[in-house]
Amino acid sequence: MNEPERTCAHCGGRLSKWRVPEDTSWEEEFFLVCFNDDCSYYRDGWDWMKENFNQHVSYRYAISPRTGGTHMIPVWSDEATRELIEDNEDGGGE
């Protein structure tokens, strides 16, 4: 399979290699994730989750390099899960 595009479908920002945490249901070792805090997918997710589930959380856009499938990574703050970024050489929106 060809390597997926390393840009976010929502903001055009570069995606960062992000290590998938242990003890998840995902089989991948890593995803490519958008960490641009101005990304509409992330920014609008706060309101959507509050309106639909009464939760103060959002999500970040992610791509599986293995399958090319897209995912949402749940986050509870701007800084949540950033410690799992393995590279940021392509920007990652920061």
PDB file of N, CA and C in Angstrom:
ATOM      1  N   MET A   1       0.837  -1.180   0.000  1.00  0.00           N
ATOM      2  CA  MET A   1       0.000   0.000   0.000  1.00  0.00           C
ATOM      3  C   MET A   1       0.878   1.237   0.000  1.00  0.00           C
ATOM      4  N   ASN A   2       0.464   2.259  -0.725  1.00  0.00           N
ATOM      5  CA  ASN A   2       1.194   3.515  -0.744  1.00  0.00           C
ATOM      6  C   ASN A   2       1.065   4.201   0.604  1.00  0.00           C
ATOM      7  N   GLU A   3       2.112   4.955   0.967  1.00  0.00           N
ATOM      8  CA  GLU A   3       2.055   5.714   2.214  1.00  0.00           C
ATOM      9  C   GLU A   3       0.996   6.797   2.091  1.00  0.00           C
ATOM     10  N   PRO A   4       0.170   6.974   3.127  1.00  0.00           N
ATOM     11  CA  PRO A   4      -0.887   7.992   3.055  1.00  0.00           C
ATOM     12  C   PRO A   4      -0.306   9.404   3.034  1.00  0.00           C
ATOM     13  N   GLU A   5      -1.098  10.312   2.544  1.00  0.00           N
ATOM     14  CA  GLU A   5      -0.736  11.724   2.527  1.00  0.00           C
ATOM     15  C   GLU A   5      -0.475  12.188   3.956  1.00  0.00           C
ATOM     16  N   ARG A   6       0.533  13.013   4.140  1.00  0.00           N
ATOM     17  CA  ARG A   6       0.852  13.495   5.488  1.00  0.00           C
ATOM     18  C   ARG A   6       0.289  14.884   5.736  1.00  0.00           C
ATOM     19  N   THR A   7      -0.880  15.164   5.171  1.00  0.00           N
ATOM     20  CA  THR A   7      -1.549  16.431   5.445  1.00  0.00           C
ATOM     21  C   THR A   7      -2.968  16.167   5.921  1.00  0.00           C
ATOM     22  N   CYS A   8      -3.454  17.053   6.776  1.00  0.00           N
ATOM     23  CA  CYS A   8      -4.796  16.927   7.339  1.00  0.00           C
ATOM     24  C   CYS A   8      -5.847  17.270   6.295  1.00  0.00           C
ATOM     25  N   ALA A   9      -6.867  16.450   6.205  1.00  0.00           N
ATOM     26  CA  ALA A   9      -7.966  16.672   5.259  1.00  0.00           C
ATOM     27  C   ALA A   9      -8.826  17.867   5.650  1.00  0.00           C
ATOM     28  N   HIS A  10      -8.697  18.351   6.882  1.00  0.00           N
ATOM     29  CA  HIS A  10      -9.556  19.430   7.379  1.00  0.00           C
ATOM     30  C   HIS A  10      -8.881  20.790   7.372  1.00  0.00           C
ATOM     31  N   CYS A  11      -7.556  20.830   7.583  1.00  0.00           N
ATOM     32  CA  CYS A  11      -6.874  22.127   7.651  1.00  0.00           C
ATOM     33  C   CYS A  11      -5.661  22.212   6.739  1.00  0.00           C
ATOM     34  N   GLY A  12      -5.244  21.095   6.169  1.00  0.00           N
ATOM     35  CA  GLY A  12      -4.069  21.092   5.312  1.00  0.00           C
ATOM     36  C   GLY A  12      -2.751  21.073   6.067  1.00  0.00           C
ATOM     37  N   GLY A  13      -2.827  21.026   7.417  1.00  0.00           N
ATOM     38  CA  GLY A  13      -1.614  20.990   8.224  1.00  0.00           C
ATOM     39  C   GLY A  13      -0.895  19.658   8.094  1.00  0.00           C
ATOM     40  N   ARG A  14       0.387  19.662   8.400  1.00  0.00           N
ATOM     41  CA  ARG A  14       1.175  18.437   8.353  1.00  0.00           C
ATOM     42  C   ARG A  14       0.816  17.530   9.515  1.00  0.00           C
ATOM     43  N   LEU A  15       0.838  16.232   9.274  1.00  0.00           N
ATOM     44  CA  LEU A  15       0.528  15.240  10.296  1.00  0.00           C
ATOM     45  C   LEU A  15       1.820  14.763  10.951  1.00  0.00           C
ATOM     46  N   SER A  16       1.752  14.537  12.250  1.00  0.00           N
ATOM     47  CA  SER A  16       2.904  14.048  13.008  1.00  0.00           C
ATOM     48  C   SER A  16       2.771  12.554  13.274  1.00  0.00           C
ATOM     49  N   LYS A  17       3.900  11.867  13.286  1.00  0.00           N
ATOM     50  CA  LYS A  17       3.915  10.451  13.667  1.00  0.00           C
ATOM     51  C   LYS A  17       3.646  10.378  15.162  1.00  0.00           C
ATOM     52  N   TRP A  18       2.613   9.622  15.519  1.00  0.00           N
ATOM     53  CA  TRP A  18       2.122   9.557  16.902  1.00  0.00           C
ATOM     54  C   TRP A  18       2.050   8.097  17.334  1.00  0.00           C
ATOM     55  N   ARG A  19       2.725   7.767  18.398  1.00  0.00           N
ATOM     56  CA  ARG A  19       2.760   6.399  18.906  1.00  0.00           C
ATOM     57  C   ARG A  19       1.406   6.053  19.546  1.00  0.00           C
ATOM     58  N   VAL A  20       0.791   4.981  19.097  1.00  0.00           N
ATOM     59  CA  VAL A  20      -0.481   4.520  19.666  1.00  0.00           C
ATOM     60  C   VAL A  20      -0.220   4.013  21.088  1.00  0.00           C
ATOM     61  N   PRO A  21      -0.997   4.467  22.068  1.00  0.00           N
ATOM     62  CA  PRO A  21      -0.778   4.020  23.446  1.00  0.00           C
ATOM     63  C   PRO A  21      -1.006   2.514  23.591  1.00  0.00           C
ATOM     64  N   GLU A  22      -0.319   1.936  24.557  1.00  0.00           N
ATOM     65  CA  GLU A  22      -0.555   0.528  24.876  1.00  0.00           C
ATOM     66  C   GLU A  22      -1.965   0.386  25.439  1.00  0.00           C
ATOM     67  N   ASP A  23      -2.468  -0.828  25.457  1.00  0.00           N
ATOM     68  CA  ASP A  23      -3.786  -1.133  26.014  1.00  0.00           C
ATOM     69  C   ASP A  23      -4.927  -0.425  25.294  1.00  0.00           C
ATOM     70  N   THR A  24      -4.792  -0.296  23.963  1.00  0.00           N
ATOM     71  CA  THR A  24      -5.911   0.202  23.162  1.00  0.00           C
ATOM     72  C   THR A  24      -6.372  -0.924  22.244  1.00  0.00           C
ATOM     73  N   SER A  25      -7.470  -0.710  21.590  1.00  0.00           N
ATOM     74  CA  SER A  25      -7.972  -1.728  20.667  1.00  0.00           C
ATOM     75  C   SER A  25      -7.359  -1.592  19.275  1.00  0.00           C
ATOM     76  N   TRP A  26      -6.566  -0.539  19.045  1.00  0.00           N
ATOM     77  CA  TRP A  26      -5.927  -0.362  17.745  1.00  0.00           C
ATOM     78  C   TRP A  26      -4.749  -1.308  17.602  1.00  0.00           C
ATOM     79  N   GLU A  27      -4.583  -1.885  16.441  1.00  0.00           N
ATOM     80  CA  GLU A  27      -3.488  -2.810  16.171  1.00  0.00           C
ATOM     81  C   GLU A  27      -2.228  -2.087  15.692  1.00  0.00           C
ATOM     82  N   GLU A  28      -2.365  -0.859  15.214  1.00  0.00           N
ATOM     83  CA  GLU A  28      -1.242  -0.115  14.667  1.00  0.00           C
ATOM     84  C   GLU A  28      -0.241   0.275  15.749  1.00  0.00           C
ATOM     85  N   GLU A  29       0.998   0.413  15.335  1.00  0.00           N
ATOM     86  CA  GLU A  29       2.046   0.902  16.238  1.00  0.00           C
ATOM     87  C   GLU A  29       2.007   2.422  16.317  1.00  0.00           C
ATOM     88  N   PHE A  30       1.651   3.065  15.195  1.00  0.00           N
ATOM     89  CA  PHE A  30       1.534   4.520  15.203  1.00  0.00           C
ATOM     90  C   PHE A  30       0.501   4.970  14.186  1.00  0.00           C
ATOM     91  N   PHE A  31       0.025   6.214  14.370  1.00  0.00           N
ATOM     92  CA  PHE A  31      -0.850   6.906  13.434  1.00  0.00           C
ATOM     93  C   PHE A  31      -0.155   8.188  12.997  1.00  0.00           C
ATOM     94  N   LEU A  32      -0.670   8.799  11.964  1.00  0.00           N
ATOM     95  CA  LEU A  32      -0.286  10.148  11.565  1.00  0.00           C
ATOM     96  C   LEU A  32      -1.425  11.052  12.035  1.00  0.00           C
ATOM     97  N   VAL A  33      -1.114  12.027  12.901  1.00  0.00           N
ATOM     98  CA  VAL A  33      -2.142  12.804  13.598  1.00  0.00           C
ATOM     99  C   VAL A  33      -1.929  14.301  13.396  1.00  0.00           C
ATOM    100  N   CYS A  34      -3.044  15.039  13.265  1.00  0.00           N
ATOM    101  CA  CYS A  34      -3.008  16.497  13.166  1.00  0.00           C
ATOM    102  C   CYS A  34      -3.031  17.096  14.571  1.00  0.00           C
ATOM    103  N   PHE A  35      -1.986  17.839  14.910  1.00  0.00           N
ATOM    104  CA  PHE A  35      -1.922  18.522  16.201  1.00  0.00           C
ATOM    105  C   PHE A  35      -2.050  20.032  16.056  1.00  0.00           C
ATOM    106  N   ASN A  36      -2.655  20.472  14.964  1.00  0.00           N
ATOM    107  CA  ASN A  36      -2.910  21.894  14.750  1.00  0.00           C
ATOM    108  C   ASN A  36      -4.127  22.299  15.585  1.00  0.00           C
ATOM    109  N   ASP A  37      -3.903  23.148  16.588  1.00  0.00           N
ATOM    110  CA  ASP A  37      -5.009  23.571  17.454  1.00  0.00           C
ATOM    111  C   ASP A  37      -6.013  24.468  16.737  1.00  0.00           C
ATOM    112  N   ASP A  38      -5.665  24.983  15.567  1.00  0.00           N
ATOM    113  CA  ASP A  38      -6.596  25.787  14.782  1.00  0.00           C
ATOM    114  C   ASP A  38      -7.354  24.962  13.745  1.00  0.00           C
ATOM    115  N   CYS A  39      -7.106  23.659  13.688  1.00  0.00           N
ATOM    116  CA  CYS A  39      -7.801  22.778  12.750  1.00  0.00           C
ATOM    117  C   CYS A  39      -9.299  22.775  13.065  1.00  0.00           C
ATOM    118  N   SER A  40     -10.135  22.927  12.051  1.00  0.00           N
ATOM    119  CA  SER A  40     -11.582  22.972  12.268  1.00  0.00           C
ATOM    120  C   SER A  40     -12.117  21.670  12.863  1.00  0.00           C
ATOM    121  N   TYR A  41     -11.538  20.547  12.493  1.00  0.00           N
ATOM    122  CA  TYR A  41     -11.984  19.250  13.016  1.00  0.00           C
ATOM    123  C   TYR A  41     -11.808  19.212  14.538  1.00  0.00           C
ATOM    124  N   TYR A  42     -10.642  19.628  15.005  1.00  0.00           N
ATOM    125  CA  TYR A  42     -10.350  19.678  16.439  1.00  0.00           C
ATOM    126  C   TYR A  42     -11.147  20.791  17.118  1.00  0.00           C
ATOM    127  N   ARG A  43     -11.092  21.982  16.567  1.00  0.00           N
ATOM    128  CA  ARG A  43     -11.749  23.150  17.170  1.00  0.00           C
ATOM    129  C   ARG A  43     -13.258  22.945  17.296  1.00  0.00           C
ATOM    130  N   ASP A  44     -13.920  22.477  16.234  1.00  0.00           N
ATOM    131  CA  ASP A  44     -15.367  22.287  16.259  1.00  0.00           C
ATOM    132  C   ASP A  44     -15.782  21.067  17.077  1.00  0.00           C
ATOM    133  N   GLY A  45     -14.850  20.153  17.290  1.00  0.00           N
ATOM    134  CA  GLY A  45     -15.151  18.957  18.073  1.00  0.00           C
ATOM    135  C   GLY A  45     -15.555  19.256  19.509  1.00  0.00           C
ATOM    136  N   TRP A  46     -15.001  20.326  20.083  1.00  0.00           N
ATOM    137  CA  TRP A  46     -15.360  20.690  21.465  1.00  0.00           C
ATOM    138  C   TRP A  46     -16.864  20.946  21.579  1.00  0.00           C
ATOM    139  N   ASP A  47     -17.390  21.795  20.675  1.00  0.00           N
ATOM    140  CA  ASP A  47     -18.826  22.114  20.702  1.00  0.00           C
ATOM    141  C   ASP A  47     -19.677  20.896  20.364  1.00  0.00           C
ATOM    142  N   TRP A  48     -19.245  20.121  19.361  1.00  0.00           N
ATOM    143  CA  TRP A  48     -20.028  18.962  18.943  1.00  0.00           C
ATOM    144  C   TRP A  48     -20.166  17.948  20.078  1.00  0.00           C
ATOM    145  N   MET A  49     -19.063  17.676  20.752  1.00  0.00           N
ATOM    146  CA  MET A  49     -19.107  16.714  21.859  1.00  0.00           C
ATOM    147  C   MET A  49     -19.929  17.244  23.030  1.00  0.00           C
ATOM    148  N   LYS A  50     -19.858  18.544  23.296  1.00  0.00           N
ATOM    149  CA  LYS A  50     -20.646  19.138  24.380  1.00  0.00           C
ATOM    150  C   LYS A  50     -22.131  19.071  24.042  1.00  0.00           C
ATOM    151  N   GLU A  51     -22.488  19.439  22.821  1.00  0.00           N
ATOM    152  CA  GLU A  51     -23.894  19.448  22.408  1.00  0.00           C
ATOM    153  C   GLU A  51     -24.489  18.044  22.325  1.00  0.00           C
ATOM    154  N   ASN A  52     -23.718  17.072  21.864  1.00  0.00           N
ATOM    155  CA  ASN A  52     -24.251  15.731  21.640  1.00  0.00           C
ATOM    156  C   ASN A  52     -24.082  14.768  22.804  1.00  0.00           C
ATOM    157  N   PHE A  53     -23.051  14.979  23.619  1.00  0.00           N
ATOM    158  CA  PHE A  53     -22.773  14.039  24.707  1.00  0.00           C
ATOM    159  C   PHE A  53     -22.544  14.705  26.058  1.00  0.00           C
ATOM    160  N   ASN A  54     -22.666  16.047  26.102  1.00  0.00           N
ATOM    161  CA  ASN A  54     -22.440  16.824  27.319  1.00  0.00           C
ATOM    162  C   ASN A  54     -21.072  16.509  27.941  1.00  0.00           C
ATOM    163  N   GLN A  55     -20.076  16.373  27.082  1.00  0.00           N
ATOM    164  CA  GLN A  55     -18.702  16.084  27.523  1.00  0.00           C
ATOM    165  C   GLN A  55     -17.769  17.200  27.067  1.00  0.00           C
ATOM    166  N   HIS A  56     -16.833  17.585  27.937  1.00  0.00           N
ATOM    167  CA  HIS A  56     -15.838  18.594  27.571  1.00  0.00           C
ATOM    168  C   HIS A  56     -14.595  17.887  27.038  1.00  0.00           C
ATOM    169  N   VAL A  57     -14.711  17.387  25.811  1.00  0.00           N
ATOM    170  CA  VAL A  57     -13.622  16.715  25.104  1.00  0.00           C
ATOM    171  C   VAL A  57     -13.717  17.072  23.625  1.00  0.00           C
ATOM    172  N   SER A  58     -12.667  16.773  22.896  1.00  0.00           N
ATOM    173  CA  SER A  58     -12.678  16.934  21.446  1.00  0.00           C
ATOM    174  C   SER A  58     -11.942  15.741  20.850  1.00  0.00           C
ATOM    175  N   TYR A  59     -11.496  15.889  19.598  1.00  0.00           N
ATOM    176  CA  TYR A  59     -10.800  14.805  18.920  1.00  0.00           C
ATOM    177  C   TYR A  59      -9.892  15.401  17.870  1.00  0.00           C
ATOM    178  N   ARG A  60      -8.881  14.632  17.501  1.00  0.00           N
ATOM    179  CA  ARG A  60      -7.932  15.038  16.467  1.00  0.00           C
ATOM    180  C   ARG A  60      -8.009  14.051  15.305  1.00  0.00           C
ATOM    181  N   TYR A  61      -7.785  14.574  14.110  1.00  0.00           N
ATOM    182  CA  TYR A  61      -7.819  13.779  12.877  1.00  0.00           C
ATOM    183  C   TYR A  61      -6.571  12.904  12.805  1.00  0.00           C
ATOM    184  N   ALA A  62      -6.757  11.639  12.432  1.00  0.00           N
ATOM    185  CA  ALA A  62      -5.630  10.707  12.323  1.00  0.00           C
ATOM    186  C   ALA A  62      -5.815   9.785  11.127  1.00  0.00           C
ATOM    187  N   ILE A  63      -4.692   9.319  10.606  1.00  0.00           N
ATOM    188  CA  ILE A  63      -4.670   8.355   9.506  1.00  0.00           C
ATOM    189  C   ILE A  63      -3.807   7.167   9.933  1.00  0.00           C
ATOM    190  N   SER A  64      -4.277   5.969   9.615  1.00  0.00           N
ATOM    191  CA  SER A  64      -3.472   4.772   9.817  1.00  0.00           C
ATOM    192  C   SER A  64      -2.548   4.608   8.619  1.00  0.00           C
ATOM    193  N   PRO A  65      -1.224   4.616   8.824  1.00  0.00           N
ATOM    194  CA  PRO A  65      -0.336   4.403   7.688  1.00  0.00           C
ATOM    195  C   PRO A  65      -0.427   2.985   7.125  1.00  0.00           C
ATOM    196  N   ARG A  66      -0.905   2.050   7.934  1.00  0.00           N
ATOM    197  CA  ARG A  66      -1.020   0.657   7.499  1.00  0.00           C
ATOM    198  C   ARG A  66      -2.190   0.463   6.537  1.00  0.00           C
ATOM    199  N   THR A  67      -3.348   1.080   6.865  1.00  0.00           N
ATOM    200  CA  THR A  67      -4.547   0.859   6.059  1.00  0.00           C
ATOM    201  C   THR A  67      -4.988   2.070   5.248  1.00  0.00           C
ATOM    202  N   GLY A  68      -4.521   3.258   5.639  1.00  0.00           N
ATOM    203  CA  GLY A  68      -4.985   4.487   4.996  1.00  0.00           C
ATOM    204  C   GLY A  68      -6.317   4.958   5.552  1.00  0.00           C
ATOM    205  N   GLY A  69      -6.886   4.194   6.508  1.00  0.00           N
ATOM    206  CA  GLY A  69      -8.161   4.574   7.123  1.00  0.00           C
ATOM    207  C   GLY A  69      -8.005   5.765   8.050  1.00  0.00           C
ATOM    208  N   THR A  70      -9.091   6.514   8.204  1.00  0.00           N
ATOM    209  CA  THR A  70      -9.059   7.684   9.085  1.00  0.00           C
ATOM    210  C   THR A  70      -9.675   7.342  10.437  1.00  0.00           C
ATOM    211  N   HIS A  71      -9.220   8.069  11.453  1.00  0.00           N
ATOM    212  CA  HIS A  71      -9.671   7.865  12.827  1.00  0.00           C
ATOM    213  C   HIS A  71      -9.808   9.201  13.518  1.00  0.00           C
ATOM    214  N   MET A  72     -10.500   9.168  14.647  1.00  0.00           N
ATOM    215  CA  MET A  72     -10.500  10.325  15.531  1.00  0.00           C
ATOM    216  C   MET A  72      -9.816   9.906  16.828  1.00  0.00           C
ATOM    217  N   ILE A  73      -8.898  10.745  17.290  1.00  0.00           N
ATOM    218  CA  ILE A  73      -8.190  10.495  18.534  1.00  0.00           C
ATOM    219  C   ILE A  73      -8.828  11.374  19.596  1.00  0.00           C
ATOM    220  N   PRO A  74      -9.468  10.806  20.619  1.00  0.00           N
ATOM    221  CA  PRO A  74     -10.105  11.631  21.644  1.00  0.00           C
ATOM    222  C   PRO A  74      -9.065  12.360  22.494  1.00  0.00           C
ATOM    223  N   VAL A  75      -9.354  13.626  22.809  1.00  0.00           N
ATOM    224  CA  VAL A  75      -8.472  14.432  23.659  1.00  0.00           C
ATOM    225  C   VAL A  75      -9.308  15.254  24.640  1.00  0.00           C
ATOM    226  N   TRP A  76      -8.736  15.563  25.767  1.00  0.00           N
ATOM    227  CA  TRP A  76      -9.428  16.291  26.825  1.00  0.00           C
ATOM    228  C   TRP A  76      -8.808  17.662  27.074  1.00  0.00           C
ATOM    229  N   SER A  77      -7.722  17.985  26.348  1.00  0.00           N
ATOM    230  CA  SER A  77      -7.093  19.302  26.458  1.00  0.00           C
ATOM    231  C   SER A  77      -6.217  19.534  25.228  1.00  0.00           C
ATOM    232  N   ASP A  78      -5.731  20.770  25.061  1.00  0.00           N
ATOM    233  CA  ASP A  78      -4.841  21.083  23.940  1.00  0.00           C
ATOM    234  C   ASP A  78      -3.562  20.258  23.990  1.00  0.00           C
ATOM    235  N   GLU A  79      -3.085  19.960  25.173  1.00  0.00           N
ATOM    236  CA  GLU A  79      -1.816  19.257  25.341  1.00  0.00           C
ATOM    237  C   GLU A  79      -1.968  17.727  25.402  1.00  0.00           C
ATOM    238  N   ALA A  80      -3.189  17.237  25.550  1.00  0.00           N
ATOM    239  CA  ALA A  80      -3.417  15.794  25.724  1.00  0.00           C
ATOM    240  C   ALA A  80      -2.815  14.992  24.579  1.00  0.00           C
ATOM    241  N   THR A  81      -2.103  13.969  24.915  1.00  0.00           N
ATOM    242  CA  THR A  81      -1.473  12.963  24.045  1.00  0.00           C
ATOM    243  C   THR A  81      -0.271  13.481  23.250  1.00  0.00           C
ATOM    244  N   ARG A  82       0.103  14.741  23.410  1.00  0.00           N
ATOM    245  CA  ARG A  82       1.269  15.259  22.669  1.00  0.00           C
ATOM    246  C   ARG A  82       2.555  14.543  23.067  1.00  0.00           C
ATOM    247  N   GLU A  83       2.594  13.983  24.269  1.00  0.00           N
ATOM    248  CA  GLU A  83       3.800  13.281  24.712  1.00  0.00           C
ATOM    249  C   GLU A  83       4.056  12.026  23.876  1.00  0.00           C
ATOM    250  N   LEU A  84       3.074  11.606  23.083  1.00  0.00           N
ATOM    251  CA  LEU A  84       3.225  10.423  22.239  1.00  0.00           C
ATOM    252  C   LEU A  84       3.689  10.754  20.812  1.00  0.00           C
ATOM    253  N   ILE A  85       3.945  12.034  20.543  1.00  0.00           N
ATOM    254  CA  ILE A  85       4.466  12.429  19.223  1.00  0.00           C
ATOM    255  C   ILE A  85       5.893  11.914  19.115  1.00  0.00           C
ATOM    256  N   GLU A  86       6.162  11.126  18.077  1.00  0.00           N
ATOM    257  CA  GLU A  86       7.499  10.578  17.876  1.00  0.00           C
ATOM    258  C   GLU A  86       8.354  11.430  16.962  1.00  0.00           C
ATOM    259  N   ASP A  87       7.715  12.152  16.084  1.00  0.00           N
ATOM    260  CA  ASP A  87       8.476  13.105  15.276  1.00  0.00           C
ATOM    261  C   ASP A  87       7.583  14.295  15.009  1.00  0.00           C
ATOM    262  N   ASN A  88       8.206  15.408  14.808  1.00  0.00           N
ATOM    263  CA  ASN A  88       7.457  16.609  14.458  1.00  0.00           C
ATOM    264  C   ASN A  88       8.203  17.373  13.371  1.00  0.00           C
ATOM    265  N   GLU A  89       9.050  16.646  12.643  1.00  0.00           N
ATOM    266  CA  GLU A  89       9.870  17.282  11.624  1.00  0.00           C
ATOM    267  C   GLU A  89       9.054  17.883  10.499  1.00  0.00           C
ATOM    268  N   ASP A  90       7.825  17.386  10.314  1.00  0.00           N
ATOM    269  CA  ASP A  90       6.983  17.909   9.240  1.00  0.00           C
ATOM    270  C   ASP A  90       6.039  18.991   9.716  1.00  0.00           C
ATOM    271  N   GLY A  91       6.223  19.480  10.931  1.00  0.00           N
ATOM    272  CA  GLY A  91       5.414  20.586  11.407  1.00  0.00           C
ATOM    273  C   GLY A  91       4.356  20.165  12.384  1.00  0.00           C
ATOM    274  N   GLY A  92       3.405  19.357  11.938  1.00  0.00           N
ATOM    275  CA  GLY A  92       2.341  18.935  12.835  1.00  0.00           C
ATOM    276  C   GLY A  92       1.443  20.071  13.275  1.00  0.00           C
ATOM    277  N   GLY A  93       1.536  21.206  12.612  1.00  0.00           N
ATOM    278  CA  GLY A  93       0.663  22.317  12.941  1.00  0.00           C
ATOM    279  C   GLY A  93       1.157  23.168  14.085  1.00  0.00           C
ATOM    280  N   GLU A  94       2.323  22.906  14.596  1.00  0.00           N
ATOM    281  CA  GLU A  94       2.802  23.672  15.734  1.00  0.00           C
ATOM    282  C   GLU A  94       3.723  24.782  15.292  1.00  0.00           C
TER     283      GLU A  94
END
